mmCIF file of C-alpha atoms and ligand atoms in Angstrom:
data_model
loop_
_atom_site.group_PDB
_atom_site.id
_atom_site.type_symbol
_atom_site.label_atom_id
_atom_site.label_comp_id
_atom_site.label_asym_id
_atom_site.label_seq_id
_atom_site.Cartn_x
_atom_site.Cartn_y
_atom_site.Cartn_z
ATOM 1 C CA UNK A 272 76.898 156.460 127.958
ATOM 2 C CA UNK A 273 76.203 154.995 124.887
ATOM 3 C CA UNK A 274 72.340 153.803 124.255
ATOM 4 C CA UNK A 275 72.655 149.410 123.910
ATOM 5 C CA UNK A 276 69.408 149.571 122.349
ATOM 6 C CA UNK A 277 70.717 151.102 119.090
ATOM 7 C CA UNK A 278 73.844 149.834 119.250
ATOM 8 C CA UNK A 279 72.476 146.485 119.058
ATOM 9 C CA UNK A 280 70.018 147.292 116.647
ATOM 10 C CA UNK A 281 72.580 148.734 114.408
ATOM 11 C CA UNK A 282 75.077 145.654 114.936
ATOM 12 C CA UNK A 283 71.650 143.442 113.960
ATOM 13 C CA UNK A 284 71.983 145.501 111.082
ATOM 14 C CA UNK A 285 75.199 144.981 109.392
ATOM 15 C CA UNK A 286 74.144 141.061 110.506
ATOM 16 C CA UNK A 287 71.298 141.045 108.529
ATOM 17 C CA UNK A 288 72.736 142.788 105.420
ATOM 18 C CA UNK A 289 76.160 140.911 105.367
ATOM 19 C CA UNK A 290 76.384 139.419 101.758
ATOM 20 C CA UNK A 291 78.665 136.494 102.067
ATOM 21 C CA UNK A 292 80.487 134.368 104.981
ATOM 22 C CA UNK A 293 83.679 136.470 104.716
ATOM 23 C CA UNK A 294 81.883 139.624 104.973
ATOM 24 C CA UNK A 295 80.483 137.734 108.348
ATOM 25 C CA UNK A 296 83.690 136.636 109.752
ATOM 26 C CA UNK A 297 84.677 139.729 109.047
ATOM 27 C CA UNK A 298 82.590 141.291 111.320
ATOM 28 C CA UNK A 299 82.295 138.974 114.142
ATOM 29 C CA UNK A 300 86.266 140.321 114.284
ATOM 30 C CA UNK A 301 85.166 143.853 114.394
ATOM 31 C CA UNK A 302 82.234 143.501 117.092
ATOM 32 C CA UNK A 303 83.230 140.313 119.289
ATOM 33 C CA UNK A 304 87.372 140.699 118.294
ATOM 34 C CA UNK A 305 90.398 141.377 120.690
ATOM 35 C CA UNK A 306 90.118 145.240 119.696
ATOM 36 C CA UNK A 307 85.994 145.098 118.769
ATOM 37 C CA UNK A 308 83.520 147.049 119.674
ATOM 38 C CA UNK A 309 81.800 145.081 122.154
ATOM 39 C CA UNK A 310 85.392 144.417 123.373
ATOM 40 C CA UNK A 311 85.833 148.245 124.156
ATOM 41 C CA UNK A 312 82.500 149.092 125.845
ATOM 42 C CA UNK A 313 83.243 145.720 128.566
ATOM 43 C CA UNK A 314 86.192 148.159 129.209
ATOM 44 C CA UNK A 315 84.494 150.540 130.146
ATOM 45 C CA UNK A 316 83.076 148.642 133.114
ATOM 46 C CA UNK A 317 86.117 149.215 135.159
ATOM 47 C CA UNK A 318 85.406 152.760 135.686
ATOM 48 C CA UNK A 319 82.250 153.170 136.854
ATOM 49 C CA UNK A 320 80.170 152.580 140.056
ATOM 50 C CA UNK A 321 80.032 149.333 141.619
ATOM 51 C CA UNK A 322 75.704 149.502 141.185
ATOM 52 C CA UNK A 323 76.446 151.167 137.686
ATOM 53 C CA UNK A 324 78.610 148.470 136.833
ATOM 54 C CA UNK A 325 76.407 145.861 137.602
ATOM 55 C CA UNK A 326 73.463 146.906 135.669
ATOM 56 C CA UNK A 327 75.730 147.689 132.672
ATOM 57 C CA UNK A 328 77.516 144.348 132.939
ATOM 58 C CA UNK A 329 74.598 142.672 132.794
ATOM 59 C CA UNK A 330 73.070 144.634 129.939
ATOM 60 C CA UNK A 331 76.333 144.451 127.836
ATOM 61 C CA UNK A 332 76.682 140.400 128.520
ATOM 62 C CA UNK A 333 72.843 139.819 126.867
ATOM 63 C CA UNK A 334 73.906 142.062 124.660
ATOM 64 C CA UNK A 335 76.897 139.681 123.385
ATOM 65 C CA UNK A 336 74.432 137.213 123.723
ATOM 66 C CA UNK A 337 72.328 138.284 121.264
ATOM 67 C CA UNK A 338 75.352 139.495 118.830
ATOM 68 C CA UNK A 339 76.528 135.612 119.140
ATOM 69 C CA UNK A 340 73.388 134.235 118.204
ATOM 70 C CA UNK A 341 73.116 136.324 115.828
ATOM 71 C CA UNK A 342 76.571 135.552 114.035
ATOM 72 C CA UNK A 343 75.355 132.112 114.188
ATOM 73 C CA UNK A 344 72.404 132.170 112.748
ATOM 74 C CA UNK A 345 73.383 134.288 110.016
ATOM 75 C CA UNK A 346 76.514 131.901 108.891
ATOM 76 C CA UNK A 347 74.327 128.719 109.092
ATOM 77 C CA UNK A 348 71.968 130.405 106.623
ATOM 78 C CA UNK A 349 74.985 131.289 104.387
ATOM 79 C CA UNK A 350 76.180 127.621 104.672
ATOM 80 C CA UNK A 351 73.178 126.623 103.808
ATOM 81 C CA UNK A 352 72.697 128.826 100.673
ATOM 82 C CA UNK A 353 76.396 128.220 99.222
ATOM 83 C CA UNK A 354 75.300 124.256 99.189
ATOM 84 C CA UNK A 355 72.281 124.670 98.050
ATOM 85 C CA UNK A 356 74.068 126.789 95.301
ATOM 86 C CA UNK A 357 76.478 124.021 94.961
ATOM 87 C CA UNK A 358 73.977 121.588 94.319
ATOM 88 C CA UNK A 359 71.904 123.112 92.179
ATOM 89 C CA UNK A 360 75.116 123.966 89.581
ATOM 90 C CA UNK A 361 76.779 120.614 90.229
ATOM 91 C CA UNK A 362 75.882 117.372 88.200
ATOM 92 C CA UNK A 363 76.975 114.314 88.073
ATOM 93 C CA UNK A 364 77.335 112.731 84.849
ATOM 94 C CA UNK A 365 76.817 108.831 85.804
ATOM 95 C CA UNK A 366 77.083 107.828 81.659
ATOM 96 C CA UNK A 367 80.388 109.126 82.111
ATOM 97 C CA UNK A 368 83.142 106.228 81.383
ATOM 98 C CA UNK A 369 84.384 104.967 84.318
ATOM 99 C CA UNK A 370 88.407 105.742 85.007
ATOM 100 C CA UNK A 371 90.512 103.374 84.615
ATOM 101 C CA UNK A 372 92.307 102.068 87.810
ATOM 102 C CA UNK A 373 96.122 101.857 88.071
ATOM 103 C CA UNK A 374 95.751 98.078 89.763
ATOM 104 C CA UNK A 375 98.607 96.598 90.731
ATOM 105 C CA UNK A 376 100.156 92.896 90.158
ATOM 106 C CA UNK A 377 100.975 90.374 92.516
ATOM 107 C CA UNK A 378 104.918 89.377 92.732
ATOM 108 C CA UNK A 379 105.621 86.156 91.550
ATOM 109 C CA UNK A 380 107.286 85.303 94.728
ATOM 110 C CA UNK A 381 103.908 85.689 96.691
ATOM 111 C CA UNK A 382 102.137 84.291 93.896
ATOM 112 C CA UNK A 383 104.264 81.201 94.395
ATOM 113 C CA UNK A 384 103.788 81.562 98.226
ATOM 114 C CA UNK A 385 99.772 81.394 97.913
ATOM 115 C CA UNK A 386 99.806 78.090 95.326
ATOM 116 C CA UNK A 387 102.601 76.348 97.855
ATOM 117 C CA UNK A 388 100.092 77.041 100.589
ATOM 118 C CA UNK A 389 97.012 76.308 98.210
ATOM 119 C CA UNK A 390 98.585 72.433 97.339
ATOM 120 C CA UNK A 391 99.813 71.862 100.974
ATOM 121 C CA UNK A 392 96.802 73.220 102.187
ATOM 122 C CA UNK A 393 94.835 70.155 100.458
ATOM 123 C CA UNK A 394 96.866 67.727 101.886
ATOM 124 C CA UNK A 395 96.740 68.852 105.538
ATOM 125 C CA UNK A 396 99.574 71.067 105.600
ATOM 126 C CA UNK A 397 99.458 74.285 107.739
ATOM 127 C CA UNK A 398 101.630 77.495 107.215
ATOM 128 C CA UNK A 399 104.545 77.796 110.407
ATOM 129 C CA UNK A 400 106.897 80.788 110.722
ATOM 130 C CA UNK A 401 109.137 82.258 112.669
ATOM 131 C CA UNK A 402 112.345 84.724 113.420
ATOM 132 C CA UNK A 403 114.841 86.027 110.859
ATOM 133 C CA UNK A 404 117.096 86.323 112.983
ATOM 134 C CA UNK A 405 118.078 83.294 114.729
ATOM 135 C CA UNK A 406 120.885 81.528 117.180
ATOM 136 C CA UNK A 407 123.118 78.694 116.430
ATOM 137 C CA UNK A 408 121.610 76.332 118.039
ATOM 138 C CA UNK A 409 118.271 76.625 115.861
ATOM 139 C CA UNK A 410 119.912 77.294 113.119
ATOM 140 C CA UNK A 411 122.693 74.635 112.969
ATOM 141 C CA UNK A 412 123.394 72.789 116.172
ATOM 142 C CA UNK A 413 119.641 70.973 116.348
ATOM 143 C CA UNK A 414 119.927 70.720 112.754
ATOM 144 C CA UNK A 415 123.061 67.882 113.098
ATOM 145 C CA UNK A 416 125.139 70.405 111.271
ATOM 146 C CA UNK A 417 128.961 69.995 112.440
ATOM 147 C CA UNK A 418 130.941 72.549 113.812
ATOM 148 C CA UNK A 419 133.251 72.371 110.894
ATOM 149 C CA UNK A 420 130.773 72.050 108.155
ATOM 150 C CA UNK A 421 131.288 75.329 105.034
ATOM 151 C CA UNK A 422 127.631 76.834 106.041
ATOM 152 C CA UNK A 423 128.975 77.601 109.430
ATOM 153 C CA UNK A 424 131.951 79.417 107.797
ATOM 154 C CA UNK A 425 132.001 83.224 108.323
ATOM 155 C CA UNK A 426 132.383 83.504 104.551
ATOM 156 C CA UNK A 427 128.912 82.115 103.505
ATOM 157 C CA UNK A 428 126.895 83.332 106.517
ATOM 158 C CA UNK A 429 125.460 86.530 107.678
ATOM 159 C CA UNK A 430 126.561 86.976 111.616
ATOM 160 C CA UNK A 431 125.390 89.465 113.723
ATOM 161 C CA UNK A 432 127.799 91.725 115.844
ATOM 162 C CA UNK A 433 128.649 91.792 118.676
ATOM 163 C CA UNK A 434 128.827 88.710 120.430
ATOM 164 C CA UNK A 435 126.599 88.025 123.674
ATOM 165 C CA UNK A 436 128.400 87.707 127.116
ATOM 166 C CA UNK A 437 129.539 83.838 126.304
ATOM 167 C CA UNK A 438 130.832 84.664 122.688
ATOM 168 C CA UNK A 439 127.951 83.478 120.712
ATOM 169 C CA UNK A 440 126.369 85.448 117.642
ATOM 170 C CA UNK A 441 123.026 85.659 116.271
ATOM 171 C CA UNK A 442 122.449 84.830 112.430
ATOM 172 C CA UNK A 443 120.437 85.542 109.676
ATOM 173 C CA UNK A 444 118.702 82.133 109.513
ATOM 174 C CA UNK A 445 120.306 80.469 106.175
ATOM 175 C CA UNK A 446 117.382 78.219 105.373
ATOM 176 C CA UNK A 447 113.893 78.144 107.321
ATOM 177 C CA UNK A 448 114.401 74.742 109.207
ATOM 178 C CA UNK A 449 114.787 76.340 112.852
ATOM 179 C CA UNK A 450 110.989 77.151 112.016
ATOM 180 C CA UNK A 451 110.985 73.098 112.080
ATOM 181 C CA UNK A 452 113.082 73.067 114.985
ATOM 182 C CA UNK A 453 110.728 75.662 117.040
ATOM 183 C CA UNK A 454 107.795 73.810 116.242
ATOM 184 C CA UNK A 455 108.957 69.972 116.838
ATOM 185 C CA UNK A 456 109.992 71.564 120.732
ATOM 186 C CA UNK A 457 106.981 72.972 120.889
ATOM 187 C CA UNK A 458 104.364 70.828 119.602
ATOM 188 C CA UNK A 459 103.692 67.156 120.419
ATOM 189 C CA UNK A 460 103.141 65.735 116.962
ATOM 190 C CA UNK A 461 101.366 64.962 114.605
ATOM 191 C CA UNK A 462 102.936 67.878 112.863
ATOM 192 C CA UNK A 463 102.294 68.463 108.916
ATOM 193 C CA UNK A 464 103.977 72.151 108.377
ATOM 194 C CA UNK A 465 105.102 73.833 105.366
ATOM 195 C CA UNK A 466 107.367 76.727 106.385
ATOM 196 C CA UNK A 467 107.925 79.786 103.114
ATOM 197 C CA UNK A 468 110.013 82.849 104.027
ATOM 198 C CA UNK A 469 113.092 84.349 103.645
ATOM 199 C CA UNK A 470 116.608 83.102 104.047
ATOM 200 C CA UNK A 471 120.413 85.241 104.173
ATOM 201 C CA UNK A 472 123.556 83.434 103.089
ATOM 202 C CA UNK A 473 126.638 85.836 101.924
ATOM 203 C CA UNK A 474 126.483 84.632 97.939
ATOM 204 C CA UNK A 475 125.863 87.006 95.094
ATOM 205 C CA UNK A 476 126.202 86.339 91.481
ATOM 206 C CA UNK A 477 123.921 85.913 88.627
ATOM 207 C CA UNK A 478 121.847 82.764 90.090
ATOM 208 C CA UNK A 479 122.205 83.797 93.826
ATOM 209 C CA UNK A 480 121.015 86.655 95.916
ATOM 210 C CA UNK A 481 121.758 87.521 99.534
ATOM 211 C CA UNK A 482 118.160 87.485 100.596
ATOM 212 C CA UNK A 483 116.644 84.438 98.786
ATOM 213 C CA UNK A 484 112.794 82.612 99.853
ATOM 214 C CA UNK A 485 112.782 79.144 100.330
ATOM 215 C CA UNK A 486 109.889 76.517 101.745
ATOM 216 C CA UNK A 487 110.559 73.706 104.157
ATOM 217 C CA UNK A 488 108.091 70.993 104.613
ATOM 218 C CA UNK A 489 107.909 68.868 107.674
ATOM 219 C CA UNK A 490 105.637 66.252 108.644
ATOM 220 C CA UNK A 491 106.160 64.028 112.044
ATOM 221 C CA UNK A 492 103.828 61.093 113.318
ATOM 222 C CA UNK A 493 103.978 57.538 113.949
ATOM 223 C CA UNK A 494 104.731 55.182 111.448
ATOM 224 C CA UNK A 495 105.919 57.837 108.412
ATOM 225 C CA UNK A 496 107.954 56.833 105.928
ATOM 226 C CA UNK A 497 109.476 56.694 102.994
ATOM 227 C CA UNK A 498 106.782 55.819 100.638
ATOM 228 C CA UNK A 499 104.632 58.899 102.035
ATOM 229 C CA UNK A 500 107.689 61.047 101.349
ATOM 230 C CA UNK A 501 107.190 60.226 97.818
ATOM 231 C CA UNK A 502 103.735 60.437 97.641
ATOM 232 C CA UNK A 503 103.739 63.951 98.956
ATOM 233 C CA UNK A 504 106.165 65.223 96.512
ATOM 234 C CA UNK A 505 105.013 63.556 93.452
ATOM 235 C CA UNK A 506 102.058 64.672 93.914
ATOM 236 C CA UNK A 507 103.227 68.420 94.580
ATOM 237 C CA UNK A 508 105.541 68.164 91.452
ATOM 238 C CA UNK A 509 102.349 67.172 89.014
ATOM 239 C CA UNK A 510 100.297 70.206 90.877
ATOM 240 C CA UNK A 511 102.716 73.021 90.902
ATOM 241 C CA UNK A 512 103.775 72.303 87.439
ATOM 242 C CA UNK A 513 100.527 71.141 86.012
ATOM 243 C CA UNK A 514 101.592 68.280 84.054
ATOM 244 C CA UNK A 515 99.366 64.883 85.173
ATOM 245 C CA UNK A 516 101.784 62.842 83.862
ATOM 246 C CA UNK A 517 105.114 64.215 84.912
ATOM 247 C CA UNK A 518 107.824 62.200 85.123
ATOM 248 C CA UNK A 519 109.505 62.786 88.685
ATOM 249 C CA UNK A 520 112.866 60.734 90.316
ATOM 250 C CA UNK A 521 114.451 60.108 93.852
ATOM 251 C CA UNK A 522 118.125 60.111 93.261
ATOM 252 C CA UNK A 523 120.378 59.665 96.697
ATOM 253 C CA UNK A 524 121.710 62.422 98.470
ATOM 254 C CA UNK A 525 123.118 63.879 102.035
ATOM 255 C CA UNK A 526 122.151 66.011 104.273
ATOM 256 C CA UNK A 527 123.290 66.517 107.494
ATOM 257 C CA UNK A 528 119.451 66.256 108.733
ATOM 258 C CA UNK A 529 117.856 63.787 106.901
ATOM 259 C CA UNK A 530 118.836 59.735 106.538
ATOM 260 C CA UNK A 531 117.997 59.127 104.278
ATOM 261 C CA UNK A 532 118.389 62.016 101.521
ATOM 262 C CA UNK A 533 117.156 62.261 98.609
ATOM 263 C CA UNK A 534 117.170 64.860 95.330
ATOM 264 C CA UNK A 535 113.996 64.902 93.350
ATOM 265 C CA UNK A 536 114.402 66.075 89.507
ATOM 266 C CA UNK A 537 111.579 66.013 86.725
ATOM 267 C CA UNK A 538 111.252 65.254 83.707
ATOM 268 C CA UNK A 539 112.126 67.624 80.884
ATOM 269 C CA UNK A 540 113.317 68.462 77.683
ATOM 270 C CA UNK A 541 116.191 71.023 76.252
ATOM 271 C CA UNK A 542 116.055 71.332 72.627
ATOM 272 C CA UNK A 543 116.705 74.354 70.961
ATOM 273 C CA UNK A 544 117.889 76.447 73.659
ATOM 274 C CA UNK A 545 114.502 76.376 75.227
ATOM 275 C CA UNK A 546 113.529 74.087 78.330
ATOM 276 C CA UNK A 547 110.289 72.270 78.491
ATOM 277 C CA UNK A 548 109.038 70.264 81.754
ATOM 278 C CA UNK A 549 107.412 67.095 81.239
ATOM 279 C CA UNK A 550 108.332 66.038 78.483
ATOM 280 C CA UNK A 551 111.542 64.694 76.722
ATOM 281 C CA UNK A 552 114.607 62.500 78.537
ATOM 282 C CA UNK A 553 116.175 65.163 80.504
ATOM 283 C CA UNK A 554 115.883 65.771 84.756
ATOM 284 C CA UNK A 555 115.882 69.108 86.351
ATOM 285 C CA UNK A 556 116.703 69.248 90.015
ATOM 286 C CA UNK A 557 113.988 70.984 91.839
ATOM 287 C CA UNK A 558 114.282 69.864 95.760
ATOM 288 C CA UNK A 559 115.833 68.387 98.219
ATOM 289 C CA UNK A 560 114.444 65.540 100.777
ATOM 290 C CA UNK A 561 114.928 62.949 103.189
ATOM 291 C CA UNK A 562 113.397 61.154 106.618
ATOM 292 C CA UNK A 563 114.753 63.272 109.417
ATOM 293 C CA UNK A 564 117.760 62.281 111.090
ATOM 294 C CA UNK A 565 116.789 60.800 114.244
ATOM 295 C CA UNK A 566 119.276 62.831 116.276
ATOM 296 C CA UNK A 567 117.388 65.586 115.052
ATOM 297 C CA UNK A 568 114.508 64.123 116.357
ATOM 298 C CA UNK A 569 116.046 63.665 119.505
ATOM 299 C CA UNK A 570 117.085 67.022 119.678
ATOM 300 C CA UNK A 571 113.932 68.373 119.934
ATOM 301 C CA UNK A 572 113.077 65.969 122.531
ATOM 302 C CA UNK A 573 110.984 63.971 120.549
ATOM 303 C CA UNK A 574 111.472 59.983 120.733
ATOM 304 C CA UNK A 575 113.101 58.346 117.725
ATOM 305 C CA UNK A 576 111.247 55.187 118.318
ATOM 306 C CA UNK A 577 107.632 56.409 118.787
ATOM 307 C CA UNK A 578 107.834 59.389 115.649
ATOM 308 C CA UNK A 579 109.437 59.377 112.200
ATOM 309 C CA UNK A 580 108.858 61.919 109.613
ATOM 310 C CA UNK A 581 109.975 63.625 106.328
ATOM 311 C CA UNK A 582 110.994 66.944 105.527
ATOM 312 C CA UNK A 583 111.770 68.388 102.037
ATOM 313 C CA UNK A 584 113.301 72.247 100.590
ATOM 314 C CA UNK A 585 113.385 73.973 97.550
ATOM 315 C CA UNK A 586 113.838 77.434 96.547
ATOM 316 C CA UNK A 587 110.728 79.312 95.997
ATOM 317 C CA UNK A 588 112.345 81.840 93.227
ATOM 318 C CA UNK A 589 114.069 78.589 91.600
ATOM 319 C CA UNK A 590 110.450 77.350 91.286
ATOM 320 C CA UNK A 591 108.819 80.505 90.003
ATOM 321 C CA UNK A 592 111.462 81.099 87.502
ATOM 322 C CA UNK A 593 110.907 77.383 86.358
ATOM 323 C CA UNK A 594 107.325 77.645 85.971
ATOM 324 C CA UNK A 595 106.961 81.225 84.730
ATOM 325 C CA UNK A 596 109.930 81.376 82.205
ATOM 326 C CA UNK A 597 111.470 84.149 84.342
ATOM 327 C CA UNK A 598 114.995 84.345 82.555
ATOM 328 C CA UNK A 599 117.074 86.076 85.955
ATOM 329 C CA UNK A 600 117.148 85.979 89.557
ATOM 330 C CA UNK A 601 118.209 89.599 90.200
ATOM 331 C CA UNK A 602 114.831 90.968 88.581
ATOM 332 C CA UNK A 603 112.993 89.698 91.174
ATOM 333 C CA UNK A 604 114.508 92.216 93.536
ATOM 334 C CA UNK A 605 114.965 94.873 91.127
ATOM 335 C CA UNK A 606 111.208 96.758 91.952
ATOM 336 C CA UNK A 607 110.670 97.790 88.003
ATOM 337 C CA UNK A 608 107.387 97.725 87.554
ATOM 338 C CA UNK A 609 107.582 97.025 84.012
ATOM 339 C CA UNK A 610 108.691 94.085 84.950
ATOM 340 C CA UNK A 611 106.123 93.232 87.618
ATOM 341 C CA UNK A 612 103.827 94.342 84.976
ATOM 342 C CA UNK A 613 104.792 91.483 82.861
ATOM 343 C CA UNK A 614 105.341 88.507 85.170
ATOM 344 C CA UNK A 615 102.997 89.764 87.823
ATOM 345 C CA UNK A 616 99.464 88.344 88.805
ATOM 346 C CA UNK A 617 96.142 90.087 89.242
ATOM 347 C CA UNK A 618 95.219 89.742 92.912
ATOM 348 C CA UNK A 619 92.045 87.986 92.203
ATOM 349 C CA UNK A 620 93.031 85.118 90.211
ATOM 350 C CA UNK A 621 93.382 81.883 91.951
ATOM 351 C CA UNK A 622 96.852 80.018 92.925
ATOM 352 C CA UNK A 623 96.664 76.836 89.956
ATOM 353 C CA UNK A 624 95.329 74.236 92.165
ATOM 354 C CA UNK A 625 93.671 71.041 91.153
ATOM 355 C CA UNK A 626 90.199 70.650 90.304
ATOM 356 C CA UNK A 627 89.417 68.736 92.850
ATOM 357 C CA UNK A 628 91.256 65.507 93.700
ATOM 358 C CA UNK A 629 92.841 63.489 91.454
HETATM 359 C C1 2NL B 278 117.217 71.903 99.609
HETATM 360 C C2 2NL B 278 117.049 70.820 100.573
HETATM 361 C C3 2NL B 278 116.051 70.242 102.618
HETATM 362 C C4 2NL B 278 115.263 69.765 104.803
HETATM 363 C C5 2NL B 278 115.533 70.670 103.807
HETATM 364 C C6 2NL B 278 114.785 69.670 107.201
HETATM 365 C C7 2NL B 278 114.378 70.403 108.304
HETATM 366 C C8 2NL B 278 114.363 69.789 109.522
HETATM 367 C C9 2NL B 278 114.729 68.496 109.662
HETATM 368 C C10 2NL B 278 115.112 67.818 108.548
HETATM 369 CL CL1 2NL B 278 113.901 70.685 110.902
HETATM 370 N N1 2NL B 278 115.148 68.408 107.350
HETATM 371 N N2 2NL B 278 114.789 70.271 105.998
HETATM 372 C C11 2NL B 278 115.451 68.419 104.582
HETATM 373 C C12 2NL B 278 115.962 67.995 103.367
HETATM 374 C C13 2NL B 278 116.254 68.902 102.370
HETATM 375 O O1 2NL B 278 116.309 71.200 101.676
HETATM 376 O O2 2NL B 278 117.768 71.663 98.569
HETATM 377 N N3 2NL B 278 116.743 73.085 99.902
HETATM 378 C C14 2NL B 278 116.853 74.204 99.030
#
């Protein structure tokens, strides 16, 4: 039988004089591997005595005790020297330019978003929202819209297939007032809500797109009316657009929702092709408006006599185009980032808000 003594010493050996961590792993494989060394003296075991085996057992298991320590020892020290290596040939040059970041823009659309949110914000508003996908009733039936109105039409509205057990159909909600509805059933007013997200109706041309973002505006509590209406969106007109002075007009309207409706327009100018708000004798329609139809009220269980309110829409890329010079809806949509390069916003600068209170 082989003499442990100088195999180990031998196998401390090749340890001891291995030059790098490959030349290590390398031998762990050939000592301590499925067909090692070590491996094929523990099969010896089998054939000897039973006392025999025992003592030589033993002696072989302290024996790959020491080999393992060993190993270990010997590749911590390499570790060790490689990053001390590293370190010592590595340098950081810290008067080295610093690289310039790709950053990315903000869309317009959620640029619009935050300075909705920032203006409303001010004046009490909080942000409500709520399911793309909606029924009928939210959608049109709370809303006062009849049965045979053209919005209910298969042609300009997205349905969902199939149809549940008693023939209804889900839709793509076609304007974000069954947020509204949601929240007048489920809160007891006061309620000041603005509502932005997206909206589906089945149009697409050069001014309208499929998917489309619009912002509602609801406010319910005793003793609203008209005159806040007007306050409210006056006031929002002069902020978004940044023009203290800007003309702005109710002109009457319908809705199926609102009594009664209104159409606000500002002031603004078209000369030469090019169109300036603020200034000059022309309007430009930017949203729509009214005191909410008390049978809307009503259907949301709230009493017509006790609460009144307002509520008010406009389309959010309508806006953005208007205040950014953005020439065409489909580029909003389009991804080029050219494009977002140009009519994008850094994320740190601030939504235009007022300085203050006017
Ligand atoms: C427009 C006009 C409007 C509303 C939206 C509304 C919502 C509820 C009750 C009453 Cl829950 N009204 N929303 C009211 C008037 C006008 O939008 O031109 N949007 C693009």
């Amino acid at each position: 039988m082989e003499n442990l003594d100088a195999v180990r010493d031998d196998w401390l050996r090749q340890i001891a004089a291995a030059g790098s961590a490959d030349a290590l792993e390398q031998l762990r494989v050939t000592i301590l591997g499925r067909n090692g060394q070590l491996t094929a003296l523990l099969k010896t075991l089998g054939g000897l005595a039973p006392d025999e085996r025992k003592t030589r057992g033993a002696a072989l298991n302290a024996l790959k005790a020491t080999v393992e320590e060993a190993l270990g020892a010997a590749k911590r020290s390499h570790d060790r020297a490689a990053l001390d290596q590293r370190l010592k040939e590595e340098r950081i040059d810290v008067t080295l330019p610093v690289k310039a970041e790709i950053d990315g823009r903000v869309h317009p659309i959620s640029q619009t978003i935050d300075e909705l949110i920032a203006i409303f914000g001010e004046m009490g508003f909080t942000v409500a929202e709520g399911p793309h996908i909606e029924d009928d009733f939210h959608n049109f039936t709370a809303l006062n819209i009849p049965a045979e109105h053209p919005a209910r039409q298969e042609h300009d509205t997205f349905y969902l297939t199939p149809r549940a057990a008693d023939g209804s159909r889900k839709v793509l909600r076609t304007h974000t007032s069954p947020v509204q509805i949601r929240t007048m059933m489920e809160t007891k007013p006061p309620i000041r809500i603005i509502v932005p997200g997206r909206t589906f109706r089945s149009d697409h041309d050069a001014t309208h797109s499929p998917m489309f973002h619009q912002v509602e505006g609801l406010v319910i509590e005793k003793n609203i009316h008209m005159g806040h209406l007007k306050g409210c969106l006056i006031e929002f007109c002069r902020t978004f657009f940044d023009v203290d002075d800007l003309p702005v007009r109710f002109r009457p309207s319908y809705f199926p929702f609102t009594e009664p409706s209104a159409e606000v327009d500002i002031g603004c100018s078209r000369e030469g092709g090019g169109l300036k708000i603020g200034a000059g004798a022309d309007w430009l329609e930017i949203l729509g408006c009214g005191m909410v139809h008390p049978k809307v009220l009503a259907n949301c269980g709230l009493d017509p006599a006790e609460y009144q309110g307002f509520a008010f829409g406009m389309g959010i890329e309508r806006i953005a185009m208007l205040k950014y010079g953005i020439p065409d809806l489909r580029t909003f949509y389009e991804s080029d980032l050219r494009w977002l390069r140009h009519y994008g916003f850094l994320p740190l600068e601030q939504p235009s808000l007022v300085s203050g209170t006017r």
